[in-house]
Amino acid sequence: LKRRHSQDAKVWSISLKDRAAVLMGGHHADGAIWWNRNTGEYMSSSYYFPELPAWCQELNDNKYAEAFFDLTWNRALPEEAYSECDDDDVPYETGGSVLWTNTLPKRLSIGIPGPHPLYFNRLRISPIGNELVFEAARRAITNEGLGADQKTDLLFVGLSSYDVCSHIFGPDSHETLDMLIRTDQQLAKWLDFIDEHVGLDQTLIVLTSDHGAGPAPEYAQKQGRDAGRIDINDLFTNLNDRLNEEFGTPDAGGYYLITIEMPWVYLNESTITKNGVDVDAAARAVARAARNYPGIEAAMLVSDVQRASSAARSPLEQAVARSIYKGRTGQVFIHMKPNWYLKGVCAGHGTAHPYDTHVPLIFMGEAFKKGRYDKRVDMRDLAPTLSAALGIRPPAGATGRKLREALR
């Protein structure tokens, strides 16, 4: 967009999460704004500007996030509308992580004498987290003149609260359903705002998500599905013990493993080589042991995935291949079984199972045909498709296809 229109095209990105704002705004954004959950203030980086724009600093000066301190999160609909959800108070929900109840309604300020990090963390778990983003986005439109001329501008709005709520209470909870209902209402108001200030007939909208979420394993068990939890500390000990058995205890003590950050196992290559063990042989032993651990569906060596041709890889291996980043990823990839997740968090994501990878992709605006398309598409198709709708070249790194069936 910047290449086509130079600086006349404005690009802004706003989210609760820093990584969402930065990655979606990219290298050439005019501004990327995110929110500090410890202070309740909006912030950015000197990469974009030496100080926050005045309209954003005003939100901080007026302590916008503190305005909701006395608010109570009630249900948006009658309680019977939540009958398909899990029970409202189950022991595996983790509202206690922010000293909050597992039931609705919830008072944001309960147990807190005044706004402080605990309150701000509750904000981001609640529907108010979305409102923090929308308010900054509204001000960006009006103060930065987005959509005010004939040059195309781009605004990314990242709604992260649904994600955090689902982690804390699970996707089948009353809280997450209520968050969904309220997000829908907030989006309606957002579209009204766009229509008033820019015109929906002058706007293209794409709505999508970065991932889905798996159920709380205990909820899946209640439905008769194979499910459970994996204790990372126990898995670490189990895999390291297997290496000790196969290759002997390291001469200087210590561990053959460094850590496990799902889905990666990181081997201590210096310890392994000092003890005369081939790194690939150690990785292969880890993969064998992991496959026998409860809740693990698959384990593979990163080196094997890299050596295999694209045609020879399974769909899971293709996904792993696209996730490998030299120096960042571990030597072994492990994949949990469906409906299994880690101890300590109610529910999560990060697998290749459909509940994690199936997300909406909705295009709206004059450039697109009305219709529903049920065949599988790839999220990488978004950039080439939106580029085609705007009449610009797709980004140099774009690898997806143009969804011609959705374009006018």
Short mmCIF file of C-alpha atoms in Angstrom, two decimals:
data_model
loop_
_atom_site.label_atom_id
_atom_site.label_comp_id
_atom_site.label_asym_id
_atom_site.label_seq_id
_atom_site.Cartn_x
_atom_site.Cartn_y
_atom_site.Cartn_z
CA LEU A 1 0.00 0.00 0.00
CA LYS A 2 2.82 2.40 0.85
CA ARG A 3 4.65 1.46 -2.35
CA ARG A 4 1.57 2.27 -4.40
CA HIS A 5 0.54 5.52 -2.70
CA SER A 6 3.74 6.60 -0.91
CA GLN A 7 3.05 8.48 2.32
CA ASP A 8 -0.44 9.43 1.16
CA ALA A 9 -1.61 5.99 2.32
CA LYS A 10 -1.91 5.91 6.09
CA VAL A 11 -1.37 2.64 8.00
CA TRP A 12 -2.30 2.26 11.65
CA SER A 13 -2.47 -0.76 13.91
CA ILE A 14 -4.13 -0.95 17.34
CA SER A 15 -4.45 -3.87 19.74
CA LEU A 16 -4.21 -4.79 23.40
CA LYS A 17 -1.23 -7.00 22.53
CA ASP A 18 2.09 -5.53 21.47
CA ARG A 19 2.88 -8.43 19.12
CA ALA A 20 -0.48 -8.12 17.39
CA ALA A 21 -0.11 -4.39 16.81
CA VAL A 22 3.51 -4.61 15.64
CA LEU A 23 3.17 -7.65 13.40
CA MET A 24 -0.01 -6.46 11.70
CA GLY A 25 1.20 -2.89 11.34
CA GLY A 26 4.48 -4.01 9.92
CA HIS A 27 7.70 -2.13 9.21
CA HIS A 28 6.13 0.83 7.44
CA ALA A 29 3.10 1.62 9.60
CA ASP A 30 2.56 5.26 10.55
CA GLY A 31 1.78 4.04 14.03
CA ALA A 32 1.26 0.93 16.13
CA ILE A 33 -0.48 1.30 19.49
CA TRP A 34 -0.92 -1.28 22.23
CA TRP A 35 -1.92 -1.32 25.90
CA ASN A 36 0.06 -1.84 29.09
CA ARG A 37 -1.85 -4.21 31.35
CA ASN A 38 0.24 -3.19 34.37
CA THR A 39 -0.38 0.55 34.15
CA GLY A 40 -3.61 0.75 32.14
CA GLU A 41 -1.94 3.11 29.65
CA TYR A 42 -1.63 3.01 25.88
CA MET A 43 1.91 2.80 24.59
CA SER A 44 4.06 2.33 21.50
CA SER A 45 7.71 2.25 20.46
CA SER A 46 10.20 4.91 19.40
CA TYR A 47 10.42 2.93 16.16
CA TYR A 48 7.14 4.57 15.18
CA PHE A 49 7.33 7.98 16.87
CA PRO A 50 9.29 9.66 19.70
CA GLU A 51 6.12 10.20 21.73
CA LEU A 52 2.50 9.13 21.55
CA PRO A 53 0.16 11.14 19.32
CA ALA A 54 -1.69 13.80 21.31
CA TRP A 55 -5.05 12.05 20.91
CA CYS A 56 -3.59 8.85 22.41
CA GLN A 57 -1.73 10.64 25.19
CA GLU A 58 -5.02 12.30 26.08
CA LEU A 59 -6.51 8.86 26.78
CA ASN A 60 -3.69 8.24 29.23
CA ASP A 61 -3.89 11.70 30.81
CA ASN A 62 -7.64 11.26 31.35
CA LYS A 63 -7.08 7.74 32.75
CA TYR A 64 -9.58 6.26 30.33
CA ALA A 65 -9.03 2.69 31.55
CA GLU A 66 -9.90 3.67 35.12
CA ALA A 67 -13.37 4.88 34.10
CA PHE A 68 -14.73 1.32 34.33
CA PHE A 69 -13.56 0.65 37.89
CA ASP A 70 -17.05 0.41 39.41
CA LEU A 71 -18.51 -1.58 36.52
CA THR A 72 -20.05 -5.04 37.01
CA TRP A 73 -19.83 -7.61 34.21
CA ASN A 74 -23.38 -8.93 33.93
CA ARG A 75 -24.85 -11.34 31.40
CA ALA A 76 -25.95 -9.70 28.18
CA LEU A 77 -28.86 -12.16 27.78
CA PRO A 78 -31.23 -13.98 30.15
CA GLU A 79 -29.47 -16.75 32.06
CA GLU A 80 -31.39 -19.51 30.22
CA ALA A 81 -29.64 -18.43 27.00
CA TYR A 82 -26.43 -19.89 28.46
CA SER A 83 -27.89 -23.36 29.03
CA GLU A 84 -25.68 -24.96 26.37
CA CYS A 85 -22.55 -23.82 28.21
CA ASP A 86 -20.62 -25.71 30.86
CA ASP A 87 -21.66 -25.10 34.47
CA ASP A 88 -20.99 -21.52 35.52
CA ASP A 89 -18.70 -22.46 38.42
CA VAL A 90 -16.42 -25.41 37.82
CA PRO A 91 -13.10 -26.03 39.62
CA TYR A 92 -11.01 -26.03 36.44
CA GLU A 93 -11.84 -22.43 35.54
CA THR A 94 -8.97 -20.18 36.60
CA GLY A 95 -10.57 -16.85 37.53
CA GLY A 96 -8.56 -17.16 40.73
CA SER A 97 -5.44 -16.25 38.76
CA VAL A 98 -6.67 -12.64 38.92
CA LEU A 99 -8.42 -13.14 42.30
CA TRP A 100 -11.78 -13.19 40.54
CA THR A 101 -14.82 -15.44 40.79
CA ASN A 102 -15.61 -18.09 38.19
CA THR A 103 -19.24 -16.95 37.99
CA LEU A 104 -21.18 -14.11 36.42
CA PRO A 105 -21.83 -11.38 37.37
CA LYS A 106 -18.35 -10.10 38.30
CA ARG A 107 -17.47 -6.71 39.74
CA LEU A 108 -14.24 -5.41 38.22
CA SER A 109 -13.14 -3.72 41.43
CA ILE A 110 -14.02 -6.44 43.95
CA GLY A 111 -11.32 -6.77 46.59
CA ILE A 112 -9.30 -3.85 45.17
CA PRO A 113 -9.11 -0.42 46.91
CA GLY A 114 -8.23 1.37 43.67
CA PRO A 115 -7.02 0.85 40.07
CA HIS A 116 -3.84 -1.20 39.99
CA PRO A 117 -2.41 -4.09 37.89
CA LEU A 118 -4.93 -6.63 39.17
CA TYR A 119 -7.81 -4.42 38.02
CA PHE A 120 -6.17 -3.80 34.64
CA ASN A 121 -5.69 -7.54 34.13
CA ARG A 122 -9.38 -8.08 34.84
CA LEU A 123 -10.19 -5.39 32.29
CA ARG A 124 -8.41 -7.23 29.50
CA ILE A 125 -10.23 -10.47 30.36
CA SER A 126 -13.59 -8.72 30.21
CA PRO A 127 -15.54 -7.18 27.30
CA ILE A 128 -14.10 -3.82 28.35
CA GLY A 129 -10.79 -4.95 26.87
CA ASN A 130 -12.38 -4.68 23.42
CA GLU A 131 -13.72 -1.22 24.27
CA LEU A 132 -10.18 -0.05 25.11
CA VAL A 133 -9.13 -0.99 21.58
CA PHE A 134 -12.20 0.39 19.83
CA GLU A 135 -11.89 3.76 21.60
CA ALA A 136 -8.30 4.17 20.45
CA ALA A 137 -9.29 3.08 16.93
CA ARG A 138 -12.14 5.61 16.81
CA ARG A 139 -9.74 8.36 17.79
CA ALA A 140 -7.21 7.24 15.19
CA ILE A 141 -9.84 7.57 12.47
CA THR A 142 -10.97 11.03 13.51
CA ASN A 143 -7.56 12.48 14.40
CA GLU A 144 -5.40 10.90 11.69
CA GLY A 145 -7.94 11.46 8.92
CA LEU A 146 -8.22 7.79 8.00
CA GLY A 147 -10.55 7.38 5.04
CA ALA A 148 -10.78 11.14 4.52
CA ASP A 149 -9.29 11.31 1.02
CA GLN A 150 -9.13 9.29 -2.20
CA LYS A 151 -6.04 7.32 -1.15
CA THR A 152 -6.63 3.96 0.54
CA ASP A 153 -5.75 3.81 4.24
CA LEU A 154 -5.36 0.66 6.33
CA LEU A 155 -6.42 0.23 9.95
CA PHE A 156 -5.85 -3.00 11.87
CA VAL A 157 -7.97 -3.53 15.00
CA GLY A 158 -6.89 -6.47 17.18
CA LEU A 159 -9.41 -7.75 19.73
CA SER A 160 -7.47 -9.90 22.20
CA SER A 161 -9.88 -10.11 25.14
CA TYR A 162 -11.83 -13.06 23.77
CA ASP A 163 -8.57 -15.03 23.67
CA VAL A 164 -7.65 -14.28 27.28
CA CYS A 165 -11.19 -14.95 28.50
CA SER A 166 -11.18 -18.34 26.79
CA HIS A 167 -7.84 -19.24 28.40
CA ILE A 168 -9.10 -18.31 31.87
CA PHE A 169 -12.64 -19.70 31.74
CA GLY A 170 -12.66 -22.06 28.73
CA PRO A 171 -14.48 -21.70 25.39
CA ASP A 172 -17.61 -23.43 26.75
CA SER A 173 -18.02 -21.09 29.73
CA HIS A 174 -20.72 -18.53 30.42
CA GLU A 175 -18.03 -15.84 30.33
CA THR A 176 -16.79 -16.74 26.86
CA LEU A 177 -20.29 -16.95 25.38
CA ASP A 178 -21.11 -13.59 26.93
CA MET A 179 -17.88 -12.16 25.54
CA LEU A 180 -18.91 -13.38 22.08
CA ILE A 181 -22.36 -11.80 22.37
CA ARG A 182 -20.90 -8.49 23.55
CA THR A 183 -18.18 -8.52 20.89
CA ASP A 184 -20.90 -8.88 18.26
CA GLN A 185 -22.68 -5.85 19.75
CA GLN A 186 -19.43 -3.87 19.84
CA LEU A 187 -18.72 -4.71 16.21
CA ALA A 188 -22.19 -3.44 15.27
CA LYS A 189 -21.44 -0.10 16.93
CA TRP A 190 -18.03 -0.04 15.27
CA LEU A 191 -19.59 -0.50 11.83
CA ASP A 192 -22.06 2.31 12.61
CA PHE A 193 -19.10 4.52 13.51
CA ILE A 194 -17.30 3.64 10.27
CA ASP A 195 -20.46 4.35 8.28
CA GLU A 196 -20.87 7.76 9.92
CA HIS A 197 -17.24 8.90 9.62
CA VAL A 198 -16.06 7.20 6.42
CA GLY A 199 -19.00 5.41 4.81
CA LEU A 200 -19.35 1.66 4.60
CA ASP A 201 -19.68 2.03 0.83
CA GLN A 202 -16.13 3.42 0.89
CA THR A 203 -14.75 0.71 3.17
CA LEU A 204 -13.48 -2.84 2.77
CA ILE A 205 -13.60 -4.97 5.91
CA VAL A 206 -11.93 -8.28 6.67
CA LEU A 207 -12.77 -10.14 9.86
CA THR A 208 -10.73 -13.15 10.89
CA SER A 209 -8.88 -14.75 13.80
CA ASP A 210 -5.40 -16.05 14.53
CA HIS A 211 -6.64 -19.33 16.05
CA GLY A 212 -9.49 -21.12 17.75
CA ALA A 213 -9.42 -22.91 21.11
CA GLY A 214 -9.73 -26.41 22.49
CA PRO A 215 -12.20 -27.27 25.24
CA ALA A 216 -11.21 -27.54 28.87
CA PRO A 217 -10.13 -31.23 29.11
CA GLU A 218 -12.45 -31.81 32.08
CA TYR A 219 -15.39 -30.55 30.02
CA ALA A 220 -14.43 -32.90 27.18
CA GLN A 221 -14.23 -35.77 29.68
CA LYS A 222 -17.77 -35.02 30.87
CA GLN A 223 -18.87 -35.49 27.27
CA GLY A 224 -17.20 -38.90 27.13
CA ARG A 225 -14.20 -37.88 25.02
CA ASP A 226 -10.61 -38.94 25.57
CA ALA A 227 -9.04 -35.92 27.26
CA GLY A 228 -6.59 -34.99 29.98
CA ARG A 229 -3.82 -32.69 31.09
CA ILE A 230 -0.08 -32.79 30.60
CA ASP A 231 2.26 -31.71 33.39
CA ILE A 232 5.21 -30.06 31.63
CA ASN A 233 7.53 -30.55 34.61
CA ASP A 234 6.75 -34.26 34.70
CA LEU A 235 7.18 -34.54 30.94
CA PHE A 236 10.57 -32.80 31.19
CA THR A 237 11.72 -35.20 33.92
CA ASN A 238 10.43 -38.21 32.00
CA LEU A 239 12.23 -37.30 28.78
CA ASN A 240 15.46 -36.37 30.53
CA ASP A 241 15.43 -39.64 32.51
CA ARG A 242 15.05 -41.58 29.26
CA LEU A 243 18.12 -39.83 27.86
CA ASN A 244 20.05 -40.65 31.03
CA GLU A 245 19.08 -44.31 30.66
CA GLU A 246 20.08 -44.47 27.02
CA PHE A 247 23.24 -42.34 27.02
CA GLY A 248 24.31 -42.21 30.66
CA THR A 249 24.17 -39.33 33.12
CA PRO A 250 26.11 -36.28 31.84
CA ASP A 251 29.68 -36.23 33.18
CA ALA A 252 29.33 -32.80 34.77
CA GLY A 253 25.80 -33.45 35.96
CA GLY A 254 22.95 -31.30 34.72
CA TYR A 255 20.38 -32.09 32.06
CA TYR A 256 20.29 -33.17 28.45
CA LEU A 257 17.26 -30.91 28.03
CA ILE A 258 17.05 -27.15 28.48
CA THR A 259 13.29 -26.68 28.57
CA ILE A 260 9.97 -27.57 26.97
CA GLU A 261 7.97 -24.70 25.50
CA MET A 262 5.07 -26.41 23.81
CA PRO A 263 5.24 -27.58 21.12
CA TRP A 264 9.06 -27.51 21.16
CA VAL A 265 11.57 -29.54 23.16
CA TYR A 266 14.92 -27.75 23.47
CA LEU A 267 17.99 -29.97 23.83
CA ASN A 268 21.16 -28.89 25.61
CA GLU A 269 23.42 -29.41 22.60
CA SER A 270 26.65 -28.48 24.40
CA THR A 271 26.04 -31.07 27.16
CA ILE A 272 25.02 -33.67 24.60
CA THR A 273 28.12 -33.25 22.43
CA LYS A 274 30.48 -33.06 25.45
CA ASN A 275 29.22 -36.51 26.42
CA GLY A 276 29.93 -37.90 22.96
CA VAL A 277 26.30 -38.17 21.93
CA ASP A 278 25.03 -37.22 18.48
CA VAL A 279 22.39 -34.46 18.74
CA ASP A 280 20.09 -36.16 16.23
CA ALA A 281 20.39 -39.44 18.14
CA ALA A 282 19.39 -37.67 21.35
CA ALA A 283 16.52 -35.93 19.59
CA ARG A 284 15.32 -39.25 18.19
CA ALA A 285 15.35 -40.75 21.69
CA VAL A 286 13.30 -37.81 22.97
CA ALA A 287 10.75 -38.25 20.17
CA ARG A 288 10.41 -41.99 20.90
CA ALA A 289 9.87 -41.35 24.60
CA ALA A 290 7.41 -38.51 23.97
CA ARG A 291 5.23 -40.69 21.75
CA ASN A 292 4.66 -43.01 24.72
CA TYR A 293 3.75 -40.23 27.12
CA PRO A 294 0.02 -39.83 27.95
CA GLY A 295 -1.61 -37.11 25.87
CA ILE A 296 1.09 -36.92 23.18
CA GLU A 297 -0.15 -37.79 19.70
CA ALA A 298 3.02 -37.25 17.65
CA ALA A 299 6.66 -36.27 18.04
CA MET A 300 9.11 -35.54 15.24
CA LEU A 301 12.60 -34.24 14.69
CA VAL A 302 12.87 -30.76 13.21
CA SER A 303 15.84 -31.97 11.17
CA ASP A 304 13.74 -34.77 9.64
CA VAL A 305 11.02 -32.31 8.67
CA GLN A 306 13.55 -29.98 7.08
CA ARG A 307 15.17 -32.79 5.08
CA ALA A 308 11.87 -34.14 3.72
CA SER A 309 10.56 -32.84 0.42
CA SER A 310 7.35 -30.83 0.48
CA ALA A 311 5.52 -33.60 -1.40
CA ALA A 312 6.59 -36.21 1.16
CA ARG A 313 5.41 -34.29 4.20
CA SER A 314 2.13 -34.99 5.95
CA PRO A 315 -0.23 -32.04 6.59
CA LEU A 316 1.06 -31.84 10.16
CA GLU A 317 4.68 -31.90 8.96
CA GLN A 318 3.86 -29.13 6.47
CA ALA A 319 2.51 -27.02 9.32
CA VAL A 320 5.63 -27.74 11.37
CA ALA A 321 7.88 -26.85 8.44
CA ARG A 322 6.22 -23.43 8.18
CA SER A 323 6.75 -22.88 11.92
CA ILE A 324 10.48 -23.57 12.03
CA TYR A 325 12.68 -20.53 12.62
CA LYS A 326 16.37 -21.28 12.95
CA GLY A 327 17.72 -20.43 16.37
CA ARG A 328 14.25 -20.06 17.92
CA THR A 329 12.54 -23.43 17.59
CA GLY A 330 13.58 -26.57 19.44
CA GLN A 331 15.00 -29.77 18.02
CA VAL A 332 11.85 -31.86 18.60
CA PHE A 333 8.23 -30.96 17.88
CA ILE A 334 5.52 -32.63 19.98
CA HIS A 335 1.80 -32.56 19.23
CA MET A 336 -0.88 -33.12 21.84
CA LYS A 337 -3.83 -35.43 21.30
CA PRO A 338 -7.25 -33.83 20.69
CA ASN A 339 -8.86 -32.40 23.83
CA TRP A 340 -5.63 -32.61 25.86
CA TYR A 341 -3.99 -29.49 27.27
CA LEU A 342 -1.47 -28.35 29.85
CA LYS A 343 -1.94 -28.19 33.59
CA GLY A 344 -2.40 -24.75 35.11
CA VAL A 345 -4.51 -23.10 32.39
CA CYS A 346 -8.20 -23.81 31.90
CA ALA A 347 -8.05 -24.10 28.10
CA GLY A 348 -5.74 -23.22 25.26
CA HIS A 349 -4.63 -23.62 21.66
CA GLY A 350 -1.50 -24.24 19.64
CA THR A 351 -2.26 -27.56 17.97
CA ALA A 352 -3.12 -28.47 14.39
CA HIS A 353 -6.53 -29.88 15.39
CA PRO A 354 -9.60 -28.36 13.69
CA TYR A 355 -10.82 -26.62 16.84
CA ASP A 356 -7.56 -24.62 16.79
CA THR A 357 -7.10 -24.08 13.07
CA HIS A 358 -10.65 -23.52 11.78
CA VAL A 359 -11.30 -19.77 11.94
CA PRO A 360 -13.69 -17.41 10.15
CA LEU A 361 -12.60 -15.41 7.12
CA ILE A 362 -15.19 -12.78 6.24
CA PHE A 363 -14.83 -10.17 3.51
CA MET A 364 -17.24 -7.23 3.29
CA GLY A 365 -17.43 -4.36 0.83
CA GLU A 366 -17.96 -3.43 -2.79
CA ALA A 367 -14.95 -5.41 -4.01
CA PHE A 368 -16.43 -8.75 -2.93
CA LYS A 369 -19.24 -10.99 -4.12
CA LYS A 370 -22.02 -11.91 -1.75
CA GLY A 371 -21.82 -15.62 -0.95
CA ARG A 372 -20.60 -18.35 1.34
CA TYR A 373 -17.65 -20.53 0.39
CA ASP A 374 -17.24 -23.73 2.40
CA LYS A 375 -14.14 -25.18 0.76
CA ARG A 376 -10.91 -25.08 2.69
CA VAL A 377 -8.74 -21.99 2.24
CA ASP A 378 -5.47 -20.97 3.80
CA MET A 379 -5.05 -17.91 5.99
CA ARG A 380 -2.13 -16.95 3.74
CA ASP A 381 -4.73 -16.32 1.02
CA LEU A 382 -5.92 -13.16 2.80
CA ALA A 383 -3.05 -10.87 1.76
CA PRO A 384 -3.15 -11.66 -2.00
CA THR A 385 -6.95 -11.40 -2.00
CA LEU A 386 -7.06 -8.04 -0.22
CA SER A 387 -4.23 -6.79 -2.44
CA ALA A 388 -6.26 -7.73 -5.53
CA ALA A 389 -9.32 -5.95 -4.15
CA LEU A 390 -7.22 -2.79 -3.65
CA GLY A 391 -5.51 -3.05 -7.04
CA ILE A 392 -2.01 -3.30 -5.57
CA ARG A 393 0.75 -5.86 -5.80
CA PRO A 394 0.72 -8.42 -2.98
CA PRO A 395 3.57 -8.28 -0.45
CA ALA A 396 6.84 -9.80 -1.66
CA GLY A 397 6.62 -12.62 0.87
CA ALA A 398 2.99 -13.53 0.18
CA THR A 399 2.59 -17.24 -0.63
CA GLY A 400 -1.19 -17.65 -0.62
CA ARG A 401 -3.55 -17.62 -3.59
CA LYS A 402 -5.97 -14.94 -4.71
CA LEU A 403 -9.50 -16.04 -3.78
CA ARG A 404 -10.99 -15.15 -7.17
CA GLU A 405 -14.31 -16.75 -6.31
CA ALA A 406 -14.92 -14.06 -3.67
CA LEU A 407 -13.88 -11.08 -5.81
CA ARG A 408 -16.15 -9.09 -8.12
#
